[in-house]
Coordinates of C-alpha atoms and ligand atoms in Angstrom, one line a residue:
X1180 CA 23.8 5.9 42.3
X1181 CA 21.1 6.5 40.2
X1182 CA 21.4 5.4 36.1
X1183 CA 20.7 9.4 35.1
X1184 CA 23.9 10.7 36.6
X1185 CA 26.0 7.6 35.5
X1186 CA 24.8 8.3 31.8
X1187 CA 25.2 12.2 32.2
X1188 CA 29.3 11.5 32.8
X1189 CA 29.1 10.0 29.2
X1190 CA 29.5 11.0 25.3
X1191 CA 25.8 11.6 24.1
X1192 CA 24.2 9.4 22.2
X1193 CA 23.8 12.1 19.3
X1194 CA 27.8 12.8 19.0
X1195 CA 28.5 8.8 18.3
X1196 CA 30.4 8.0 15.0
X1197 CA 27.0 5.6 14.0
X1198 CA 23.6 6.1 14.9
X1199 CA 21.5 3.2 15.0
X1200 CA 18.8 3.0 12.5
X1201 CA 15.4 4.3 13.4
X1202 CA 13.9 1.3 12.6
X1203 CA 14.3 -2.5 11.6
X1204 CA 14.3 -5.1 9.5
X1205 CA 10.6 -6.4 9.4
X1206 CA 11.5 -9.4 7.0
X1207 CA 14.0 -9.6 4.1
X1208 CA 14.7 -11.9 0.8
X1209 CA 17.8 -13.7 0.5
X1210 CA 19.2 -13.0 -3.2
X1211 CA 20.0 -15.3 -5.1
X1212 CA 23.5 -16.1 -5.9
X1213 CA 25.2 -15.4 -10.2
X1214 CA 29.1 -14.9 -10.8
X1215 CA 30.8 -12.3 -12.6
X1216 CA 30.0 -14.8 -15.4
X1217 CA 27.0 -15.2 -15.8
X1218 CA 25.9 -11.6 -14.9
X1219 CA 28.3 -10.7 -17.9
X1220 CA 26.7 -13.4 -20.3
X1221 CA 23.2 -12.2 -19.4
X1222 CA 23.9 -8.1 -20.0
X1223 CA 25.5 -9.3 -23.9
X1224 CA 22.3 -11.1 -24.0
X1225 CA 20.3 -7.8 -23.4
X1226 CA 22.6 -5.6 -25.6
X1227 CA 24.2 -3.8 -22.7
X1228 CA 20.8 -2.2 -21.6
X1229 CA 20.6 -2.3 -17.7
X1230 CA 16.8 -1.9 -17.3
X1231 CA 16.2 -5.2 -19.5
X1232 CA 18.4 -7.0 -17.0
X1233 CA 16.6 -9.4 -14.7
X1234 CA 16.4 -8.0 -11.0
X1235 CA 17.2 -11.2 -9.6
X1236 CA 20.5 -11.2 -11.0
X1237 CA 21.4 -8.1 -9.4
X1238 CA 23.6 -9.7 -6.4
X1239 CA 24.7 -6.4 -5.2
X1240 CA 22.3 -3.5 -4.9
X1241 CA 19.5 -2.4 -7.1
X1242 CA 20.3 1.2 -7.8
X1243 CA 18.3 1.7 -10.7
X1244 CA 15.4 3.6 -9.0
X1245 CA 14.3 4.8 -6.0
X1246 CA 10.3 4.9 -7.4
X1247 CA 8.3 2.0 -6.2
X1248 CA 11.0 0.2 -4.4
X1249 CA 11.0 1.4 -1.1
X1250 CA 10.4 -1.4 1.7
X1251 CA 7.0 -1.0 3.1
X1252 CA 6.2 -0.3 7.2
X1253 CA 4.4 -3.3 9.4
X1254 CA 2.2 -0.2 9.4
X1255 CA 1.7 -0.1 5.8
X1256 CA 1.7 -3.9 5.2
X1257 CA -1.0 -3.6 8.1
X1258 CA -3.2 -1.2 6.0
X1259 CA -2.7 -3.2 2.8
X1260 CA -5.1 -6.0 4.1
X1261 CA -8.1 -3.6 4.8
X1262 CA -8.1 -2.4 1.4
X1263 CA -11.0 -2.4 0.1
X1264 CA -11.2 -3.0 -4.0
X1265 CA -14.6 -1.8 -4.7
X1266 CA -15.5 -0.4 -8.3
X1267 CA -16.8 3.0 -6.8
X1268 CA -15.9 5.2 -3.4
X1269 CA -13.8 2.9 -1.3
X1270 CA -12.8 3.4 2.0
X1271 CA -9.0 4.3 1.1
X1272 CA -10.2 6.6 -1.3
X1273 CA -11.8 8.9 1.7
X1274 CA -9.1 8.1 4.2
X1275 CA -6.6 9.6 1.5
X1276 CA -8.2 12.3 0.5
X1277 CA -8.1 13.2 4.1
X1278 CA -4.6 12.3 4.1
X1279 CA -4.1 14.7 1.0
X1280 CA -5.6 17.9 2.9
X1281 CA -3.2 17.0 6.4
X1282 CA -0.2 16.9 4.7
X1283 CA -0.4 19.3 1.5
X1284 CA -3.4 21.9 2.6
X1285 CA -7.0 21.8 3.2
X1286 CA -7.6 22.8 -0.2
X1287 CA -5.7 20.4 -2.7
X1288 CA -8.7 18.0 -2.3
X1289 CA -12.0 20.0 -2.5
X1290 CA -15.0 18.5 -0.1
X1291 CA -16.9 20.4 -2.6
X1292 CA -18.5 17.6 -5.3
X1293 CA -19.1 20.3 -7.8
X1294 CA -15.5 20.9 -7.7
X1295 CA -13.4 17.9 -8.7
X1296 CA -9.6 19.3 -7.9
X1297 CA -8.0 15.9 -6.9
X1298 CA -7.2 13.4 -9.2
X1299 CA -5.8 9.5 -9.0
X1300 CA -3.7 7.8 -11.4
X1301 CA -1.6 4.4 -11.2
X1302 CA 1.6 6.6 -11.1
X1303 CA 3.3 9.4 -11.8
X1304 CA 3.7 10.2 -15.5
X1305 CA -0.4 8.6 -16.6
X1306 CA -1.1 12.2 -13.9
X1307 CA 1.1 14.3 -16.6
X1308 CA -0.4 12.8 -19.7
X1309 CA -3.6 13.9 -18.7
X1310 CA -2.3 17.1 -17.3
X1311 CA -0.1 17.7 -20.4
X1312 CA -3.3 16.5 -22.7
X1313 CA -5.5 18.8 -21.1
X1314 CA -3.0 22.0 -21.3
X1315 CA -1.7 21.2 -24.9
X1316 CA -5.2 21.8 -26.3
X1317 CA -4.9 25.4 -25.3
X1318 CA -2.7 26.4 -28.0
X1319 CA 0.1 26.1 -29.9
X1320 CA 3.8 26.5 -29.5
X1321 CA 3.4 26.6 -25.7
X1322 CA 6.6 26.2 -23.3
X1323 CA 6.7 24.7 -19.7
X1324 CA 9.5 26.1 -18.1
X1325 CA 11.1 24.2 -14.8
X1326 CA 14.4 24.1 -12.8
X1327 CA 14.5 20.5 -14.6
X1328 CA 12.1 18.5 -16.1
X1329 CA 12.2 14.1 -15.4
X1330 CA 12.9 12.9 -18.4
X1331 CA 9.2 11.2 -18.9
X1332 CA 7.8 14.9 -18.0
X1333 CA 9.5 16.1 -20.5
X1334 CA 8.6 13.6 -23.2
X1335 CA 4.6 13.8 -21.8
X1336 CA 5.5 17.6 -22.5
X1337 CA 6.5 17.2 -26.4
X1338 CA 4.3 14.6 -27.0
X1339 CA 1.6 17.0 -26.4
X1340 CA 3.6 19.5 -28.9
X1341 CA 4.5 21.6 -26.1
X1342 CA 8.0 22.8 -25.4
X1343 CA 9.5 21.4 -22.2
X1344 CA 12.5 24.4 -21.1
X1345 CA 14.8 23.6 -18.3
X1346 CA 16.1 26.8 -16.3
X1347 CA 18.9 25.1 -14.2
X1348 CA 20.3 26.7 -10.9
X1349 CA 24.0 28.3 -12.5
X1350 CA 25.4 26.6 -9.4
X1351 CA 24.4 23.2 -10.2
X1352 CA 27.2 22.7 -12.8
X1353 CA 29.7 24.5 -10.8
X1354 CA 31.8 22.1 -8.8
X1355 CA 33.3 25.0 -6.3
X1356 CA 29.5 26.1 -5.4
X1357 CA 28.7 25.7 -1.6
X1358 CA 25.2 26.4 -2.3
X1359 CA 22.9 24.3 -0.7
X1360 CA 20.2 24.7 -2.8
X1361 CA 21.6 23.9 -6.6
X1362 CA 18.0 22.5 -7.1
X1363 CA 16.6 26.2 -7.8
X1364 CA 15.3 27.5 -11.0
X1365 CA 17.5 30.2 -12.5
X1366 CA 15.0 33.5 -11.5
X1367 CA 16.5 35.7 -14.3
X1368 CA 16.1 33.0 -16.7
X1369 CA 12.6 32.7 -15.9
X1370 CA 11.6 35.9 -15.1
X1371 CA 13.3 37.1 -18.4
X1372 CA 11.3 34.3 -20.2
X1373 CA 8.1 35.3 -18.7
X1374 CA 8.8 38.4 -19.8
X1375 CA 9.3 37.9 -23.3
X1376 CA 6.5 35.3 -23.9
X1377 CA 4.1 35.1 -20.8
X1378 CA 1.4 34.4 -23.0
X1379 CA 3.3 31.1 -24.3
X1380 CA 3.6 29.6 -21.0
X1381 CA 0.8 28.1 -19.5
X1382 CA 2.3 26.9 -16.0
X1383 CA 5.5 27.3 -15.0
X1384 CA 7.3 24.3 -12.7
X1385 CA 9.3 23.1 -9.6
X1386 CA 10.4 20.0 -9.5
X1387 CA 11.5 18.9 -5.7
X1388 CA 13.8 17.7 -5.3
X1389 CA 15.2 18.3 -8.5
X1390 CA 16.1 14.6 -10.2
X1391 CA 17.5 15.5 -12.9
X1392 CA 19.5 18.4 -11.5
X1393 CA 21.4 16.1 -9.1
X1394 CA 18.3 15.1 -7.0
X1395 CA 19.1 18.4 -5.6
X1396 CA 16.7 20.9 -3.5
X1397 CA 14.7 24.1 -3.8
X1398 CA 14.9 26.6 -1.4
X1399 CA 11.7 28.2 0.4
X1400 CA 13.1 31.2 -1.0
X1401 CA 13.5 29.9 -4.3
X1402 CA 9.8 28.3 -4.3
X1403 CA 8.4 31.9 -2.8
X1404 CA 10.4 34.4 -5.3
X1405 CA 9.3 32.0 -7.7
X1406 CA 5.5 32.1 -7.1
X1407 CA 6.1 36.1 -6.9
X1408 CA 7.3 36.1 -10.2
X1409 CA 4.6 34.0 -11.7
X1410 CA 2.2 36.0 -10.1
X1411 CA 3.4 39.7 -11.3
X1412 CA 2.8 37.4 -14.7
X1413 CA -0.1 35.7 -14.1
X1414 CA 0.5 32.6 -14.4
X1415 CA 0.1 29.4 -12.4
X1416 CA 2.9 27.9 -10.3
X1417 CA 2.7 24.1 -9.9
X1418 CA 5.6 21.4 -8.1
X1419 CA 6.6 17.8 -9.1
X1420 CA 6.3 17.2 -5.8
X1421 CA 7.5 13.5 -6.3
X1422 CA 10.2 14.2 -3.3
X1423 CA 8.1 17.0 -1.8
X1424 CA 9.3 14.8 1.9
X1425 CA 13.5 15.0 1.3
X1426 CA 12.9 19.0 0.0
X1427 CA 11.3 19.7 3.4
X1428 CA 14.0 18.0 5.7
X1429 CA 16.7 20.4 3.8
X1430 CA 15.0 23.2 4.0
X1431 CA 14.3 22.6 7.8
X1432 CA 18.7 21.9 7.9
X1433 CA 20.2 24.5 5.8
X1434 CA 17.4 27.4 5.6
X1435 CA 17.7 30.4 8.1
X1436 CA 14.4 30.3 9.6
X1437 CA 13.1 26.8 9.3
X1438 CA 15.2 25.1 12.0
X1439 CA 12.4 25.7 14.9
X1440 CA 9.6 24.5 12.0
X1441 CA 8.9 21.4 11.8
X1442 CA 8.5 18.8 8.4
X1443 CA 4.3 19.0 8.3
X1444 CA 4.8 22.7 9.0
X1445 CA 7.2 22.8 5.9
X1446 CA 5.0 21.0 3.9
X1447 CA 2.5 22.8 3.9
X1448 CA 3.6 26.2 3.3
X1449 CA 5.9 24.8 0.6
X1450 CA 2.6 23.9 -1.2
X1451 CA 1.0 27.0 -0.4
X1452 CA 2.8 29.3 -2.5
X1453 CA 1.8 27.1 -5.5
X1454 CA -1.8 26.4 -7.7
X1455 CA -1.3 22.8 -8.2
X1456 CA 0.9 20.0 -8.7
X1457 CA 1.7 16.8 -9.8
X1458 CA 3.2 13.5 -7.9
X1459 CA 4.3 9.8 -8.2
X1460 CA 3.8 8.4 -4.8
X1461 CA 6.3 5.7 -5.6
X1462 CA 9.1 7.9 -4.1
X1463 CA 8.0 9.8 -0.8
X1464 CA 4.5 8.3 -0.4
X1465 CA 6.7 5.6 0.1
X1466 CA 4.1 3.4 -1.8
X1467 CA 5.0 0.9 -4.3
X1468 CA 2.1 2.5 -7.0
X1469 CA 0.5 6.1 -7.2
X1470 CA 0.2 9.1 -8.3
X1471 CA -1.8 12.1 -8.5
X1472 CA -2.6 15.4 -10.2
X1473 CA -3.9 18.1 -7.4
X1474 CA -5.1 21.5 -8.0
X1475 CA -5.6 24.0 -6.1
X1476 CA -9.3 24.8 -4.8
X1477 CA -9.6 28.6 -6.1
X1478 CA -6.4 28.8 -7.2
X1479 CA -5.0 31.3 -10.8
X1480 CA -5.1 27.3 -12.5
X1481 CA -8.6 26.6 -11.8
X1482 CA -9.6 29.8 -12.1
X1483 CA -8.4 30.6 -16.1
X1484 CA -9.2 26.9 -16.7
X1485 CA -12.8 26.3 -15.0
X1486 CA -13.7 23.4 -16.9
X1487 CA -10.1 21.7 -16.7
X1488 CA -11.9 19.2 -13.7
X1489 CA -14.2 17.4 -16.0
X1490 CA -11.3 17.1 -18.5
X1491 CA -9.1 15.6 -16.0
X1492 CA -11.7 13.4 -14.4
X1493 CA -12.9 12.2 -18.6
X1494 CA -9.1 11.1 -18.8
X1495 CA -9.0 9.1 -15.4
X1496 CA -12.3 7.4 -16.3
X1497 CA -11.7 6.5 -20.1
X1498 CA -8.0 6.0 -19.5
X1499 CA -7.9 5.0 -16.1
X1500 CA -11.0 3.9 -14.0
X1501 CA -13.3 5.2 -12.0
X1502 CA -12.1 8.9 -10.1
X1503 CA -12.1 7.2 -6.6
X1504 CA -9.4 4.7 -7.1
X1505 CA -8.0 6.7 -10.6
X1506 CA -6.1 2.6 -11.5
X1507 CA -4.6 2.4 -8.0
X1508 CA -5.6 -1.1 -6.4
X1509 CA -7.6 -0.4 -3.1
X1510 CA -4.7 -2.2 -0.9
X1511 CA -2.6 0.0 -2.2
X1512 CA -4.5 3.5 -1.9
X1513 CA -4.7 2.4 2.0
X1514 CA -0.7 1.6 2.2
X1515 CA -0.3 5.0 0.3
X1516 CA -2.5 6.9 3.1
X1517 CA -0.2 5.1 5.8
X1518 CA 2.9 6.2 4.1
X1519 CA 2.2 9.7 3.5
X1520 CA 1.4 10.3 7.3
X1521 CA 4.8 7.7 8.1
X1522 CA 7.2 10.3 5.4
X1523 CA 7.1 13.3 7.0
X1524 CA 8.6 11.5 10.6
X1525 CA 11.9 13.9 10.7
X1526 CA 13.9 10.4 12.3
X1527 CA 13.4 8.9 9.2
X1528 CA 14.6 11.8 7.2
X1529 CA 17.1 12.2 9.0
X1530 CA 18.3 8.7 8.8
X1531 CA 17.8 8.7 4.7
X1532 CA 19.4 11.4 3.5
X1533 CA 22.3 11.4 5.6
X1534 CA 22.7 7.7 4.6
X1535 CA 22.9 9.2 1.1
X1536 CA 25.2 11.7 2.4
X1537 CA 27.2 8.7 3.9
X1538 CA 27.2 6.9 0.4
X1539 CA 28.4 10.1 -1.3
X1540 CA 31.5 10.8 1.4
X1541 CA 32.6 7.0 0.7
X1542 CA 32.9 7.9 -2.8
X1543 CA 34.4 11.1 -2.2
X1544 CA 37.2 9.2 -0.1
X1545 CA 38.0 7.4 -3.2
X1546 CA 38.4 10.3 -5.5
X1547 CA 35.4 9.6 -7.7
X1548 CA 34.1 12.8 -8.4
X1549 CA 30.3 13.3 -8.2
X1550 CA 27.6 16.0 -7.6
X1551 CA 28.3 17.8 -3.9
X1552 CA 26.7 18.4 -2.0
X1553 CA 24.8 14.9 -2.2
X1554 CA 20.7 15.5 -2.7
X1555 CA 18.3 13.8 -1.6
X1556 CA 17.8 10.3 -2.9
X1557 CA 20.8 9.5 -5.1
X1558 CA 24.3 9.9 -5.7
X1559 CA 25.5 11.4 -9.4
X1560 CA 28.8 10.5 -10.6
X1561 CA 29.8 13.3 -13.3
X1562 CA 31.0 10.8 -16.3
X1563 CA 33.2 14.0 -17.8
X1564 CA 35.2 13.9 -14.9
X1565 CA 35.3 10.0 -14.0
X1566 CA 36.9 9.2 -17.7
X1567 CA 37.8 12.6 -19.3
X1568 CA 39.6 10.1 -22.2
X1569 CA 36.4 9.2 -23.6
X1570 CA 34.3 11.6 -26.2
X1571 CA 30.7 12.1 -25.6
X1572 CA 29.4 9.8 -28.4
X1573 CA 31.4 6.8 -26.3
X1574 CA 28.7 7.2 -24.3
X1575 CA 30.8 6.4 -20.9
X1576 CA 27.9 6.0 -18.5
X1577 CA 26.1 3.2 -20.6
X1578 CA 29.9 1.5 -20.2
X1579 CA 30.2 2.4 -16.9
X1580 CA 26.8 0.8 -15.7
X1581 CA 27.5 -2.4 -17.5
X1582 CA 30.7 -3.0 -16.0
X1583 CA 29.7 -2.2 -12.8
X1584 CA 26.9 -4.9 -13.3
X1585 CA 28.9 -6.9 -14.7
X1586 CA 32.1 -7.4 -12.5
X1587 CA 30.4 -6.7 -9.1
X1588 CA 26.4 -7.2 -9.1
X1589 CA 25.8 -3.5 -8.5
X1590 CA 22.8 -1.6 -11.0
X1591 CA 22.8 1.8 -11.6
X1592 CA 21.6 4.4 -14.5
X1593 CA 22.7 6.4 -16.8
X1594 CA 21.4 9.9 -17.1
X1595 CA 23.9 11.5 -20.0
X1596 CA 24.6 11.9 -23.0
X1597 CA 22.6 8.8 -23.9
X1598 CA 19.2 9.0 -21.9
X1599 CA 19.3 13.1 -22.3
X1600 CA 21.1 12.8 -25.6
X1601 CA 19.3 12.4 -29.1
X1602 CA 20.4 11.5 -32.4
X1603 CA 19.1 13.7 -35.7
X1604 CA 18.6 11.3 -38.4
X1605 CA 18.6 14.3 -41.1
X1606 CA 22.6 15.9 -39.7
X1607 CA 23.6 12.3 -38.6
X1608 CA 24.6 14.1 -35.4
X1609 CA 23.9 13.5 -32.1
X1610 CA 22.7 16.2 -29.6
X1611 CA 24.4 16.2 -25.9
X1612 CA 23.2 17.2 -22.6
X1613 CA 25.0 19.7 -20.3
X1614 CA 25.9 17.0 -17.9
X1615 CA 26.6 13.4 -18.4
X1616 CA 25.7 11.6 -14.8
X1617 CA 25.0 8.1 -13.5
X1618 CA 22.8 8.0 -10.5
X1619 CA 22.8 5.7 -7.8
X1620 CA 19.1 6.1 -6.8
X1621 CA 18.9 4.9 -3.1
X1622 CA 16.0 2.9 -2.5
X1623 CA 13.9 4.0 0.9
X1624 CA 14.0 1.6 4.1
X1625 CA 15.7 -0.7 2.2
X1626 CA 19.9 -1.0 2.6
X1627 CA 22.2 -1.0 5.3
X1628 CA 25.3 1.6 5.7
X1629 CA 27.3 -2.3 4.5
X1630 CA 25.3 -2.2 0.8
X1631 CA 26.4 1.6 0.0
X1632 CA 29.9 1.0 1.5
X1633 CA 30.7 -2.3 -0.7
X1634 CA 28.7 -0.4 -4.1
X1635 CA 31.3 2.9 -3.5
X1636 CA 34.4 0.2 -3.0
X1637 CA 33.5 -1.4 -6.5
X1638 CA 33.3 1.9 -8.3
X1639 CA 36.8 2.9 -7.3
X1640 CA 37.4 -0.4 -8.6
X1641 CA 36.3 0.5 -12.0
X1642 CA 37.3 4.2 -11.4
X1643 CA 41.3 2.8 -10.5
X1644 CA 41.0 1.3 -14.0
X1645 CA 39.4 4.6 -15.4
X1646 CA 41.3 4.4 -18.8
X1647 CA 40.1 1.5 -19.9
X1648 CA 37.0 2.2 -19.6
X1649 CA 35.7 0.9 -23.5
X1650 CA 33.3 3.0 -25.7
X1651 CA 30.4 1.6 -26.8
X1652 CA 28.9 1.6 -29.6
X1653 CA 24.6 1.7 -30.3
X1654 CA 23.9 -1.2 -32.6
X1655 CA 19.8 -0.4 -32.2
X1656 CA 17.7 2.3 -31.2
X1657 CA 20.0 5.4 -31.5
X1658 CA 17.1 7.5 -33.3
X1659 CA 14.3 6.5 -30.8
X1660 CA 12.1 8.9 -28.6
X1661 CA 13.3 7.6 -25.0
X1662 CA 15.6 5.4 -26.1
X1663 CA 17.9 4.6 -22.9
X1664 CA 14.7 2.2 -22.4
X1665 CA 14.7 0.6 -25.5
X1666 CA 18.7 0.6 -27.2
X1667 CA 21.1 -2.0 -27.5
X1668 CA 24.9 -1.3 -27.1
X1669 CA 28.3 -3.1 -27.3
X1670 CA 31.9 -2.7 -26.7
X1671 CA 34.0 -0.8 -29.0
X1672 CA 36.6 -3.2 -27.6
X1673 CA 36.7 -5.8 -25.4
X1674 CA 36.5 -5.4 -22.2
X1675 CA 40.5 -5.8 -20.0
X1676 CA 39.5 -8.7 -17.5
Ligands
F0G1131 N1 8.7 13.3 -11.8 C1 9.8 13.0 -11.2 C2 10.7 14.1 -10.6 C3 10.3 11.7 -11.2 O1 11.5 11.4 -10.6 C4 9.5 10.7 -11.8 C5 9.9 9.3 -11.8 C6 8.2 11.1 -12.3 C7 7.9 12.4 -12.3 C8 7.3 10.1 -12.9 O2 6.7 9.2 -12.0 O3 7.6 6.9 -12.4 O4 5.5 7.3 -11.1 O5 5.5 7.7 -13.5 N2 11.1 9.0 -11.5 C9 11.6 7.6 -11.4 C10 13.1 7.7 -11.3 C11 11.1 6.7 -12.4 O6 13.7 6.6 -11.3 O7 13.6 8.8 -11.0 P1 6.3 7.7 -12.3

């Protein structure tokens, strides 16, 4: 008998419970061993603040971020040793601008010297200063609408004395919505702003996926009506792209049309509908460093701004270094150009998001109420419903995270009423956000199905014991610009062993 008929008698291999993973482990770090202890002695030491907590005493996972962390490809770790670190037009630089017009469009990164429209920088946010720097000398009282800015966007945004205006999708805060796309901008709300003050807004943006919205996507449609409302307006359209790879992969799975298309196709008419846009490579270049402002090569943003090159290029080189490696190290422009190719690979996509989807259901099945459908790269538990006893001036996420550290090893983030919050020295009062989350940012290539099953198991933990959660109280930094970085918290009252 031959081994073709034998295997056609069986289950395919696509309707198994588990898939295996597209790829393996190419070499791994033990962790170091702490007890519940000494994890909890170590977070009083840093006033409760979970970024100033060492990484090596995180014996669980790390879901603080998913920028930067990602575990490189042999491909990539392969690339990193031909880097090439000279001071002026080394070879990464050429193979990623080439990399740069494949994946986004031939004309985000201009062959034409005498018209610089693609523009390095170490990471993401260094890209938006000089963006923001450039744009915020154009006038005053400006506003930069978006379906939901980051939160260093933002602050790049009002530190430039712009106003940064989010226009979130009305399904994102509505728990019954099926939509698949919560990530979209709210089209009245923009076209309605547009209208009154089109002359106010210099570019209007996209973030994809949307990270502070739930890590949720944008529909083609979204993106497309959009750009056709910008353009009745005149005025530029431009995409955080920092998840440009994620968007894509939903839009290929949950968009009529798209299923047939595949992710490069995507890609590339998701950025042609737009004039420019900025990126951290640290999420779906899948590089630990990079970033990047591109515009587009005769597009409405070059065109009413012709001289906005040589302003962006004087920022990279005062602020940054020289254009061609724009404070990137030359190992890491050539792991960058591997990864950007390596992203797109629908296997991989697959395999990511539906291991956050995975993450999201085993949370689910304990009750704990997050954002649904899951995005792209993280999981959001909503805070207001996990402990509905505690006010928003508790501040239940920064509890929440500590604990979690604390008793069981894993890191997460609060993105609430504290880190979207703000205190008014002059009323005393404090200002909350519409939603009070804590994201589990996924890290790419990195955990097993084992690491997300054991972090959603110690949140019911914590979730089982709900009304004891503590408040906390700020003891420094409430007033600071930014200040989830910076603060220092403690318990209201102890904490029940
Ligand atoms: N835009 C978005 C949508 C982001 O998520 C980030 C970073 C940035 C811009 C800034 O990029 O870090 O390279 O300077 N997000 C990380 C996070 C830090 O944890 O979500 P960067």
């Amino acid at each position: 008998m031959e081994i073709n008929s034998i295997a056609k008698g069986l289950k395919p291999e696509s309707e198994l419970k588990s898939q295996a993973r597209p790829y393996f482990n190419h070499s791994v770090e033990f962790k170091r061993k702490f007890s519940a202890t000494e994890r909890a002695a170590k977070l009083e030491e840093v006033g409760l603040n979970v970024f100033s907590y060492p990484s090596e005493m995180v014996t669980g996972s790390d879901f603080l971020s998913d920028s930067g962390t990602t575990t490189m490809t042999n491909e990539q770790w392969a690339a990193l040793h031909q880097g090439d670190e000279a001071y002026g037009s080394n070879r990464g630089y050429f193979l990623l601008m080439e990399q740069i017009r494949q994946t986004f469009g031939g004309d985000f990164a201009s062959k034409n010297p005498n018209m610089p429209n693609a523009f390095l920088f170490h990471q993401g946010r260094p890209g938006e200063d000089a963006l923001f720097t450039a744009i915020g000398r154009l006038g005053d009282g400006l506003i930069i609408p978006s379906n939901g800015h980051f939160d260093t966007t933002h602050a790049n945004i009002l530190a430039n004395r712009m106003h940064p205006k989010n226009l979130f999708s009305h399904e994102l805060n509505d728990p019954n919505s099926k939509s698949f796309f919560k990530g979209n901008i709210d089209l009245n709300g923009l076209e309605k702003l547009l209208h009154e003050s089109a002359d106010k807004i210099p570019v209007v943006y996209l973030t994809i996926t949307n990270n502070t919205g739930g890590g949720q996507p944008v529909s083609m449609v979204n993106i497309k009506e959009t750009a056709k409302i910008c353009g009745k307006l005149n005025v530029p359209l431009f995409l955080d792209a920092c998840r440009f790879a994620e968007n894509a992969w939903f839009i290929k799975k949950c968009e009529p049309n798209y299923i047939g298309s595949t992710i490069p196709d995507i890609v590339r008419e998701m950025f042609s509908y737009v004039d420019g846009f900025t990126i951290s490579f640290k999420k779906d270049g899948l590089a630990n460093m990079g970033g990047g402002v591109f515009l587009k090569e005769n597009g409405l943003f070059i065109k009413q701004h012709p001289g906005i090159g040589n302003a962006l290029m004087d920022h990279q080189i005062l602020k940054e270094g020289h254009p061609s490696y724009g404070g990137m190290s030359g190992h890491d422009i050539m792991a960058l150009v591997v990864g950007l190719r390596q992203v797109t690979d629908e296997s991989y996509l697959t395999h990511r998001i539906n291991q956050v989807k995975a993450f999201g259901d085993a949370m689910l099945a304990y009750g704990i109420p997050i954002i649904t459908p899951v995005g792209g790269h993280a999981v959001y538990v909503d805070m207001n419903r996990f402990a509905p006893g505690l006010k928003p001036g508790d501040f239940s996420g920064i509890s929440f995270t500590a604990i979690l550290l604390a008793a069981y090893g894993h890191r997460a983030c609060e993105l609430g009423n504290f880190s979207f919050g703000s205190y008014d020295p002059k009323t005393q009062k404090e200002k909350f956000p519409r939603m009070n989350l804590v994201r589990f940012a996924v890290p790419r290539l990195r955990y097993e199905k084992q690491d997300l099953e054991a972090a959603a198991e110690a949140v019911s933990e914590i979730f089982k014991a709900r009304d004891d959660l503590p408040a906390v109280d700020v003891v420094y930094g409430k007033e600071l610009p930014l200040r989830h970085f910076k603060a220092r918290f403690k318990f209201r009252e102890l904490v029940k062993p």
